[in-house]
mmCIF file of C-alpha atoms in Angstrom:
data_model
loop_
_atom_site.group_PDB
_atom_site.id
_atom_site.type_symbol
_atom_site.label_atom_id
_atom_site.label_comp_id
_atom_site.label_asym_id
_atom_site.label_seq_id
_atom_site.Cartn_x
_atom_site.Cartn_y
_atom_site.Cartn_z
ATOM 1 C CA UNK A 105 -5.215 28.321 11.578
ATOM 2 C CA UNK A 106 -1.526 28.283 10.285
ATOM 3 C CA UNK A 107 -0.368 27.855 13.721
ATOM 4 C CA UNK A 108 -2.904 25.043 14.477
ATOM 5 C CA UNK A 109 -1.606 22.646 11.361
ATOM 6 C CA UNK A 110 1.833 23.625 12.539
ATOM 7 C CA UNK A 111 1.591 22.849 16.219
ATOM 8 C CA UNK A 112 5.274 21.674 17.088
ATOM 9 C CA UNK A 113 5.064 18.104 18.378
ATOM 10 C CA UNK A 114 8.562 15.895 19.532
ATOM 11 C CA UNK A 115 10.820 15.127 17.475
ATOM 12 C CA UNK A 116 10.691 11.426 19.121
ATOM 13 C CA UNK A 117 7.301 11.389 18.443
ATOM 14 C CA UNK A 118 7.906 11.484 14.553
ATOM 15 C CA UNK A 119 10.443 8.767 14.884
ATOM 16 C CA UNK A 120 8.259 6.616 16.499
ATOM 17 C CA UNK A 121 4.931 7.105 13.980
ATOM 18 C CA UNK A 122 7.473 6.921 11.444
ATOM 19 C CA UNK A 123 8.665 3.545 12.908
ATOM 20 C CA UNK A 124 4.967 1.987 13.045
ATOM 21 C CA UNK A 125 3.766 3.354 9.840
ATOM 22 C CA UNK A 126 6.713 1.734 7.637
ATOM 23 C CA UNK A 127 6.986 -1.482 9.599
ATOM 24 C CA UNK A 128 3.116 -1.412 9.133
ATOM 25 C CA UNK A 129 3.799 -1.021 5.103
ATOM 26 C CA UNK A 130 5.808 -3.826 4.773
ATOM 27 C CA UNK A 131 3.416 -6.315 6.899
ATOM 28 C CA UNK A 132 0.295 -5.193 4.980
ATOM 29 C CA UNK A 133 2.308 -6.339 2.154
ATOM 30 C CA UNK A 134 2.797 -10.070 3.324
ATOM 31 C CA UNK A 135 0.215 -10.374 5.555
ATOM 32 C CA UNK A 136 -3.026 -8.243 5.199
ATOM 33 C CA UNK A 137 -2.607 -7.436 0.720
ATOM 34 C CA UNK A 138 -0.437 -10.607 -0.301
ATOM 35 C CA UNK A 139 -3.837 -10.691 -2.845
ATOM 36 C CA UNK A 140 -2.727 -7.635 -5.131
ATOM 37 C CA UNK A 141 0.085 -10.103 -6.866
ATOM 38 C CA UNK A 142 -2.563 -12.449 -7.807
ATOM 39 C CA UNK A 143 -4.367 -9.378 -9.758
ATOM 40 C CA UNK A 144 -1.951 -10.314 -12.381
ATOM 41 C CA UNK A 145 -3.474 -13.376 -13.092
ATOM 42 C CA UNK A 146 -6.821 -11.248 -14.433
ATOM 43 C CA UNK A 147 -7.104 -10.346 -18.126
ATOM 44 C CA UNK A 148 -6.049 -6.836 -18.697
ATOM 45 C CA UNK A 149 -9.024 -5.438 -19.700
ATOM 46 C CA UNK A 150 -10.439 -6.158 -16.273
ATOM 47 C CA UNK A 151 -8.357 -3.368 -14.980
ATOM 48 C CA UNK A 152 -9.606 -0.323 -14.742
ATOM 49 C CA UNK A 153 -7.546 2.351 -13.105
ATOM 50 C CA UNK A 154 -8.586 5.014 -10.294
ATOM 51 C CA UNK A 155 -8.514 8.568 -11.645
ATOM 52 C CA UNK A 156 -5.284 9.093 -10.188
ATOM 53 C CA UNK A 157 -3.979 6.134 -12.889
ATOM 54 C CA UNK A 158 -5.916 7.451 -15.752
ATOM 55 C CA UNK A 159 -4.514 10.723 -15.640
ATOM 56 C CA UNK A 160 -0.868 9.962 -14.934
ATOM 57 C CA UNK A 161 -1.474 7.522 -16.660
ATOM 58 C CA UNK A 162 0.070 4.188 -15.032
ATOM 59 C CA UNK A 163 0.493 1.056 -16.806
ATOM 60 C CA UNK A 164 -1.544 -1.845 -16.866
ATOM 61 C CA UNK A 165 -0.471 -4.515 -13.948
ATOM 62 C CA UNK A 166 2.402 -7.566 -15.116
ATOM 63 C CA UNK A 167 4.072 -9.665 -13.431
ATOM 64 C CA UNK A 168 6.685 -8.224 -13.666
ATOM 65 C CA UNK A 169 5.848 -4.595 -12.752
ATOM 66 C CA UNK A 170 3.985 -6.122 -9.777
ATOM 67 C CA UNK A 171 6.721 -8.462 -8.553
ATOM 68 C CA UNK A 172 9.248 -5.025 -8.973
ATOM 69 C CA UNK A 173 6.632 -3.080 -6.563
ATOM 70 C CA UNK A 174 6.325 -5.950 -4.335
ATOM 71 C CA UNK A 175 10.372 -6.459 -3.614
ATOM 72 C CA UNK A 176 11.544 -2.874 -3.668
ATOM 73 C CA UNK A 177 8.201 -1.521 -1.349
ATOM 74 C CA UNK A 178 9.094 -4.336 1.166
ATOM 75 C CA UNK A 179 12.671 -3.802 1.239
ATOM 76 C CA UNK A 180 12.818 0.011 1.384
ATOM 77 C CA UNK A 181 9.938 -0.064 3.916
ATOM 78 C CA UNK A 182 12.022 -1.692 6.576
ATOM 79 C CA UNK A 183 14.873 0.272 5.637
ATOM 80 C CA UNK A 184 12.644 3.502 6.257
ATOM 81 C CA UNK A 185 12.000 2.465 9.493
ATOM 82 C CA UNK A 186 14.761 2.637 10.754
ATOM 83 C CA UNK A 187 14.933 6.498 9.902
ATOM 84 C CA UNK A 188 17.370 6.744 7.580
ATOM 85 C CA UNK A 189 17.032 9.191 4.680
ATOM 86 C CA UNK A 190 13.913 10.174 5.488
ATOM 87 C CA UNK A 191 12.794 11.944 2.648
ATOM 88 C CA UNK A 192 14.380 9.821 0.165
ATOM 89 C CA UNK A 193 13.381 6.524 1.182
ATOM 90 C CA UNK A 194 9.793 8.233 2.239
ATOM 91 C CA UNK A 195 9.536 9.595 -0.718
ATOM 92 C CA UNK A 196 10.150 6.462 -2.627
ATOM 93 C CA UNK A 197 7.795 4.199 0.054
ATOM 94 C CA UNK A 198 5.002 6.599 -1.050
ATOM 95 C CA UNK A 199 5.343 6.328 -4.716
ATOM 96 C CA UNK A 200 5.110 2.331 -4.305
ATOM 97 C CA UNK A 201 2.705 1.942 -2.028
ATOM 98 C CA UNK A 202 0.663 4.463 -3.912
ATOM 99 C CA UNK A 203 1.352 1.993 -7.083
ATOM 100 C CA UNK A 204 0.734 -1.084 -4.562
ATOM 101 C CA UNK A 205 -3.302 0.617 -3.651
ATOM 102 C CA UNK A 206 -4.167 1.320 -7.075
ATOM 103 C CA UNK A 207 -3.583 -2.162 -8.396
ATOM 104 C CA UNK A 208 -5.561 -3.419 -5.415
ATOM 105 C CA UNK A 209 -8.375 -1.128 -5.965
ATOM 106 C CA UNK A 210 -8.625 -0.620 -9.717
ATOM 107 C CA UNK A 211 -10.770 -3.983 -10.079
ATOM 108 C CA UNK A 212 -14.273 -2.867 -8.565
ATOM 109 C CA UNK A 213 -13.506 -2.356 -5.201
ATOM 110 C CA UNK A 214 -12.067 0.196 -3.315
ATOM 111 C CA UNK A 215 -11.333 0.551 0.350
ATOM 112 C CA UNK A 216 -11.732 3.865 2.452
ATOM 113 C CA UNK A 217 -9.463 2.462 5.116
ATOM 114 C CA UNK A 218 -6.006 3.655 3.356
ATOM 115 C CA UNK A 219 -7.035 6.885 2.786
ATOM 116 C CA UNK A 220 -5.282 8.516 6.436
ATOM 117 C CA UNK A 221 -2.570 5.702 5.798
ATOM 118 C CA UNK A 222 -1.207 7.082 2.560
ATOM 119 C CA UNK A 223 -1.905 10.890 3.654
ATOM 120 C CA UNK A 224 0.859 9.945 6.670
ATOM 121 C CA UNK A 225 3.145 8.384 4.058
ATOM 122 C CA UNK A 226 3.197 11.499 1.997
ATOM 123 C CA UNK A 227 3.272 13.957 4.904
ATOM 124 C CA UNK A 228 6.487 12.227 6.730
ATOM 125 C CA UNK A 229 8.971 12.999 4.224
ATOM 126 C CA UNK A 230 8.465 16.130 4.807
ATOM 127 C CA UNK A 231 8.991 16.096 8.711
ATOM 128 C CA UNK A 232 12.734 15.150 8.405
ATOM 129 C CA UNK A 233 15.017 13.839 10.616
ATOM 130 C CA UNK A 234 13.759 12.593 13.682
ATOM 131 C CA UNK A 235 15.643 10.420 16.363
ATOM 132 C CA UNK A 236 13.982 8.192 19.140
ATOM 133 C CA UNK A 237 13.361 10.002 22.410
ATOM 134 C CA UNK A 238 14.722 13.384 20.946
ATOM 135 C CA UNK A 239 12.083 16.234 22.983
ATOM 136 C CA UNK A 240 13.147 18.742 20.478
ATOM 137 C CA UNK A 241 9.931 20.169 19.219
ATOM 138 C CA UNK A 242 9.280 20.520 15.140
ATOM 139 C CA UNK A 243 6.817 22.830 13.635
ATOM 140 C CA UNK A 244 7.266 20.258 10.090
ATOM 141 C CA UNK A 245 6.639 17.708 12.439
ATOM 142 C CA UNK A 246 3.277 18.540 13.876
ATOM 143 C CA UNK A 247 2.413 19.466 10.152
ATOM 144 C CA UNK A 248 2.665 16.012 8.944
ATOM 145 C CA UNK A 249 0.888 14.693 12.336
ATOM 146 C CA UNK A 250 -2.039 17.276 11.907
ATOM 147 C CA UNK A 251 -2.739 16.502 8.199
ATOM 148 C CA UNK A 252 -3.011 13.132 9.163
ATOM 149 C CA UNK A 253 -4.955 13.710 12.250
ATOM 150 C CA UNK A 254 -7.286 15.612 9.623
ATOM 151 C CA UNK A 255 -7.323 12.437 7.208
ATOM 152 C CA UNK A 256 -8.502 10.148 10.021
ATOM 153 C CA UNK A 257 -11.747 12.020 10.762
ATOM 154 C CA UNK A 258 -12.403 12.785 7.348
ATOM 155 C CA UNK A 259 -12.301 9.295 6.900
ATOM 156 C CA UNK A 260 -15.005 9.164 9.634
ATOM 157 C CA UNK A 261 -17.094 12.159 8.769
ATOM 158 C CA UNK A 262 -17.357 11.364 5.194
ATOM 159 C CA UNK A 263 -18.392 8.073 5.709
ATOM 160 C CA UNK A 264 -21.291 9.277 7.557
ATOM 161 C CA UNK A 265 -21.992 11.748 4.691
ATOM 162 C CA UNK A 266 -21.824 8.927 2.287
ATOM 163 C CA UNK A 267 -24.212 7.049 4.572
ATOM 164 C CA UNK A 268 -26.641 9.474 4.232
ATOM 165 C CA UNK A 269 -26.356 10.740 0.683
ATOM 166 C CA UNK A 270 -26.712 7.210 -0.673
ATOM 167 C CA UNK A 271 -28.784 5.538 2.058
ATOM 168 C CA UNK A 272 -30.920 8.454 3.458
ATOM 169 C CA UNK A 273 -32.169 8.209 6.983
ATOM 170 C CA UNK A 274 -33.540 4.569 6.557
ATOM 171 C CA UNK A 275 -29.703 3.952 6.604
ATOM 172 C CA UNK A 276 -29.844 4.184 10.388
ATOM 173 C CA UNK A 277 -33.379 2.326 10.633
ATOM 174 C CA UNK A 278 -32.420 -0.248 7.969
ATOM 175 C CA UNK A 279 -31.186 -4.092 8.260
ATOM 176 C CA UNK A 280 -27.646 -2.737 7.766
ATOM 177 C CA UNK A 281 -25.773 -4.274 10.469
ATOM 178 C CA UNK A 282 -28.207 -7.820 10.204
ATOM 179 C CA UNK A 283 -26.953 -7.977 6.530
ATOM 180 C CA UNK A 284 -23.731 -7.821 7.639
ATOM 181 C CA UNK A 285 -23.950 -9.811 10.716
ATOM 182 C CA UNK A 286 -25.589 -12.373 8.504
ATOM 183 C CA UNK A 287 -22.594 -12.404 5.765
ATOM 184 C CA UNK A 288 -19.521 -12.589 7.764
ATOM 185 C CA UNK A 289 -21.120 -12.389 11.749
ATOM 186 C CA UNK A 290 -19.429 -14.165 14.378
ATOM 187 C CA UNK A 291 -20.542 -16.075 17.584
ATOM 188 C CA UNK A 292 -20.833 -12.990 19.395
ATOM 189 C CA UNK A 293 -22.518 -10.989 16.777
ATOM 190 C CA UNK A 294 -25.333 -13.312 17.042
ATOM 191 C CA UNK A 295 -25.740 -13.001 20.505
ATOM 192 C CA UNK A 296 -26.384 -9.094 20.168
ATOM 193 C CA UNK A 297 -28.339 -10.251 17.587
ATOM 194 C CA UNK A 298 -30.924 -11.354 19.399
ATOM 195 C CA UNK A 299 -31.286 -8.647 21.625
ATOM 196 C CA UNK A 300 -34.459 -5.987 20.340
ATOM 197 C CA UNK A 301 -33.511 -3.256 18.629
ATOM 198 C CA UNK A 302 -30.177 -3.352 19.700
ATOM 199 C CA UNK A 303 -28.839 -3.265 16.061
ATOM 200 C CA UNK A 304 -30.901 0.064 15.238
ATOM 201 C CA UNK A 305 -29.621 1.782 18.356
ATOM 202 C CA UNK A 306 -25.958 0.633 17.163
ATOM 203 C CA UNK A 307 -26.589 2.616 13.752
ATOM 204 C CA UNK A 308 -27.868 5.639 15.468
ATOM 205 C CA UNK A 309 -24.859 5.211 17.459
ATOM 206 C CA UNK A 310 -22.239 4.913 14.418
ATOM 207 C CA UNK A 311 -23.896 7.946 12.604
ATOM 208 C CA UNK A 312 -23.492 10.303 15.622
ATOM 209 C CA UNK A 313 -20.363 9.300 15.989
ATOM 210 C CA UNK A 314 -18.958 9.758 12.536
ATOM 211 C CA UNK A 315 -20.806 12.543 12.371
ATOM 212 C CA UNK A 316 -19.520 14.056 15.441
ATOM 213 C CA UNK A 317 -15.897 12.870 15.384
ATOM 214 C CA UNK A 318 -14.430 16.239 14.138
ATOM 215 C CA UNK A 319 -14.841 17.687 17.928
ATOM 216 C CA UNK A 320 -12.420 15.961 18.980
ATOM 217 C CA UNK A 321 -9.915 18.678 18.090
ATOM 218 C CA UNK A 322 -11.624 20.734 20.378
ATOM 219 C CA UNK A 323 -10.902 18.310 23.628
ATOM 220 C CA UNK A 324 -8.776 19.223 25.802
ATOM 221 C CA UNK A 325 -5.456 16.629 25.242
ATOM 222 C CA UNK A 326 -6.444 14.573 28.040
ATOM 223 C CA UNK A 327 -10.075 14.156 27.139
ATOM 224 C CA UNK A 328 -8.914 13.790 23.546
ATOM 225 C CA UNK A 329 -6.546 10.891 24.116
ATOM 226 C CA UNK A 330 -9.550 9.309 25.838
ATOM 227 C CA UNK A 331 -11.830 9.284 23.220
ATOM 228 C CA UNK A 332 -9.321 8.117 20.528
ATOM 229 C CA UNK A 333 -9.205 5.270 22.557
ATOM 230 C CA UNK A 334 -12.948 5.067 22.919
ATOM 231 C CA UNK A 335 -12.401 4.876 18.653
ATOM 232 C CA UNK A 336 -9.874 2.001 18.889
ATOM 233 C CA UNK A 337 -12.685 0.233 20.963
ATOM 234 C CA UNK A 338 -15.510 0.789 18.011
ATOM 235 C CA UNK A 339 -13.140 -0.568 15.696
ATOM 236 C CA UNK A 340 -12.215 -3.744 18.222
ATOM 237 C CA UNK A 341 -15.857 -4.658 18.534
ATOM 238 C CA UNK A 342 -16.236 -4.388 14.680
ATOM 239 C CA UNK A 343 -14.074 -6.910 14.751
ATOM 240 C CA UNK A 344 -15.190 -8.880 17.367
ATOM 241 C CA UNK A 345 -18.192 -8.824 15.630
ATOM 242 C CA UNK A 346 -18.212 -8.547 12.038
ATOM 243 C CA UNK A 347 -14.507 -9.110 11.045
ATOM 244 C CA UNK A 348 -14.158 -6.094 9.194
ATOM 245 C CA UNK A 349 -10.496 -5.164 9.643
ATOM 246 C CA UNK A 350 -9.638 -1.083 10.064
ATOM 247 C CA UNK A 351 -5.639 -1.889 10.622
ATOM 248 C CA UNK A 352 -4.303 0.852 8.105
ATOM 249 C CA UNK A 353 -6.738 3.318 9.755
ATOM 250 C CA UNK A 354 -5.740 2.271 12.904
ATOM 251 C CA UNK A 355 -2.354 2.704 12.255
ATOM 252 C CA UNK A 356 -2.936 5.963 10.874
ATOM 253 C CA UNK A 357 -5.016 7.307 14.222
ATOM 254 C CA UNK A 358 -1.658 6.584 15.933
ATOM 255 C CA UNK A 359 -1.080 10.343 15.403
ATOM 256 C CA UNK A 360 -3.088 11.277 18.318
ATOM 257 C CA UNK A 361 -0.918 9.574 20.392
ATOM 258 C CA UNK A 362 2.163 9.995 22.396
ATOM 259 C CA UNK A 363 3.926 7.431 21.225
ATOM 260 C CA UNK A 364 7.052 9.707 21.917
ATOM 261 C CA UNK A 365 6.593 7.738 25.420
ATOM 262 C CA UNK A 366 6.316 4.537 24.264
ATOM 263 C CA UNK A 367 10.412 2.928 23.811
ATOM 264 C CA UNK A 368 10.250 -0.388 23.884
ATOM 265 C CA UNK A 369 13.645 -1.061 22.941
ATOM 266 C CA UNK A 370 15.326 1.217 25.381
ATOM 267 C CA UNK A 371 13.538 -0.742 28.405
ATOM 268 C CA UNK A 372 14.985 -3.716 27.234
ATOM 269 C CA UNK A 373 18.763 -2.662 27.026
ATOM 270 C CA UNK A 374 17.665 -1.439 30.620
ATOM 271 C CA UNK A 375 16.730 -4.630 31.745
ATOM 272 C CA UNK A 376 19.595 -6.549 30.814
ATOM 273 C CA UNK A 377 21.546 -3.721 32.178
ATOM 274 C CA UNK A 378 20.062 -4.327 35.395
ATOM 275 C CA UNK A 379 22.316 -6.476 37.593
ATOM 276 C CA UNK A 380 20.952 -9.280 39.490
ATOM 277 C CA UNK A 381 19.622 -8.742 42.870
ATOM 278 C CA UNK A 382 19.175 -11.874 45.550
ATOM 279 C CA UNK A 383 20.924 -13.579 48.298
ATOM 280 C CA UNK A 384 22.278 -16.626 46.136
ATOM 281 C CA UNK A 385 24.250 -14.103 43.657
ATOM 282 C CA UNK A 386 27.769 -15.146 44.837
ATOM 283 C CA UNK A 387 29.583 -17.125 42.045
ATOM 284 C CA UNK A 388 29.880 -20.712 44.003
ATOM 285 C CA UNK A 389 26.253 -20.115 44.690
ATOM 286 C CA UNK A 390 26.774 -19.901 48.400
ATOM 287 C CA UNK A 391 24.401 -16.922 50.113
ATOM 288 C CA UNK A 392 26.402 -14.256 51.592
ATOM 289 C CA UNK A 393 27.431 -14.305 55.440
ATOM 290 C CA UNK A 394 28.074 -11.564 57.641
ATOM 291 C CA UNK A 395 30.760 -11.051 60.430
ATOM 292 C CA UNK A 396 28.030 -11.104 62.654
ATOM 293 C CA UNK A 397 26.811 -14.713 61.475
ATOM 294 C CA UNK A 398 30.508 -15.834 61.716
ATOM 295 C CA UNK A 399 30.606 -14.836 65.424
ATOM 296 C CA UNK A 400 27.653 -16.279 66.443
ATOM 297 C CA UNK A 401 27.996 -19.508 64.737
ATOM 298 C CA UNK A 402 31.759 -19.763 66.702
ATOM 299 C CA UNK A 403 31.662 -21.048 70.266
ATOM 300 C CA UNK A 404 33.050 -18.768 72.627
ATOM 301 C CA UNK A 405 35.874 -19.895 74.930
ATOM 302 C CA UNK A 406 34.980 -20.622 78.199
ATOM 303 C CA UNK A 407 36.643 -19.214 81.385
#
């Protein structure tokens, strides 16, 4: 088991999740939870804190504490990304954003979505340095990769738990999806609409699959990078249909993934490297010539 949560993994690998998950942080802040600074504008005893913030306890949400959070989270998130001090800054990214979530949820609602999100923000300090593109392998690293592997189907499983704890069986024979479809559907979710009993079979289908989603650490890598994208493709249609947005988990589920492979800046610097290739590359913009043109294009003397 020890040698399972330790599995070494690339050290380019880490760089790279470590890239997407803190560039992720600070455009959740600006573009997908801009809302949390306007929590400040609700009376403070509105607020009431997750247990995490009774027990610390954390104050109650200013303007001033949340404009502090908002700044310093956004500022040190891009600098994380670019993999300096990694357990410093990742260390300090995780303390804010863990602020950041509990003044967004600590008003009635609370999101499951974040939960693998903020596991990989406090398991990559402790991976260390990593560099693009190094193969090194790193026991810390496939730690902090594996417990948030692990935090992405939990997030699955226990959904489907809750489903059925609260909901019961008539969950998956219930008007679950038409409720939704009928709150926030879009043009295509009303086309499946129509279709009989196509909604039921869909919640059948969700509850397997939630259910079933820890087996995928038993596929072989292949098979498993296969059906992780088979999950990216539930959560596109949820959107497709219904709107509901999974990004943080999404970004989160990038642990399954090579992304060790993926270096989008180095095939750049290649590309410009790359010299020209063509016949109208000469510097006047005349095509090249060849002795052998030369001579035939010269008339030869006659006898």
């Amino acid at each position: 088991m020890i040698r399972w949560l330790t599995e070494p993994v690339p050290r380019g690998r880490i760089a790279a999740f470590r890239t997407l998950v803190y560039l992720f942080v600070a455009a959740d802040l600006v573009i997908f939870t801009p809302w949390v600074r306007t929590r400040v504008d609700v009376p403070g005893e509105l607020y009431q804190p997750l247990l995490i913030g009774r027990l610390l306890p954390l104050p109650t949400p200013t303007p001033g504490l949340v404009a502090v959070v908002f700044w310093a989270l956004l500022a040190l998130a891009l600098l994380a990304a670019t993999g300096r001090a990694p357990r410093l800054l990742g260390w300090t990214v995780f303390a804010l954003y863990f602020e950041w979530m509990i003044v967004a949820m600590s008003y009635g609602k609370v999101d499951h979505d974040r939960f693998a999100l903020l596991v990989a923000l406090a398991a990559l300090p402790t991976a260390g340095r990593a560099r693009h593109g190094d193969p090194t392998r790193s026991e810390a690293g496939g730690w902090a990769l594996r417990v948030t592997q692990i935090a992405v189907i939990c997030t699955y499983f226990l959904a489907a738990w809750a489903k059925l704890r609260f909901g019961g069986p008539d969950w998956a024979t219930g008007s679950v999806l038409a409720r939704a479809i009928i709150r926030r559907g879009t043009d295509l979710a009303d086309l499946i609409a129509q279709v009989p009993y196509l909604l039921i079979v869909a919640q059948f289908g969700i509850l397997a699959f939630e259910l079933l989603s820890p087996l995928v650490f038993l596929l072989p890598e292949r098979w498993r990078h296969a059906t992780i994208g088979f999950f990216y493709s539930f959560h596109a249609v949820t959107i497709a249909t219904i709107t509901i947005s999974f990004a943080p988990h999404l970004v989160a589920m990038a642990s399954f993934l090579p992304l060790e492979k993926l270096r989008p800046l180095d095939r750049l610097r290649r590309l410009r490297r790359r010299d020209p290739e063509g016949p109208d590359d000469q510097p006047d913009g005349q095509p090249l010539t060849t002795a052998t043109d030369d001579r035939r294009a010269t008339p030869l003397p006659q006898p």
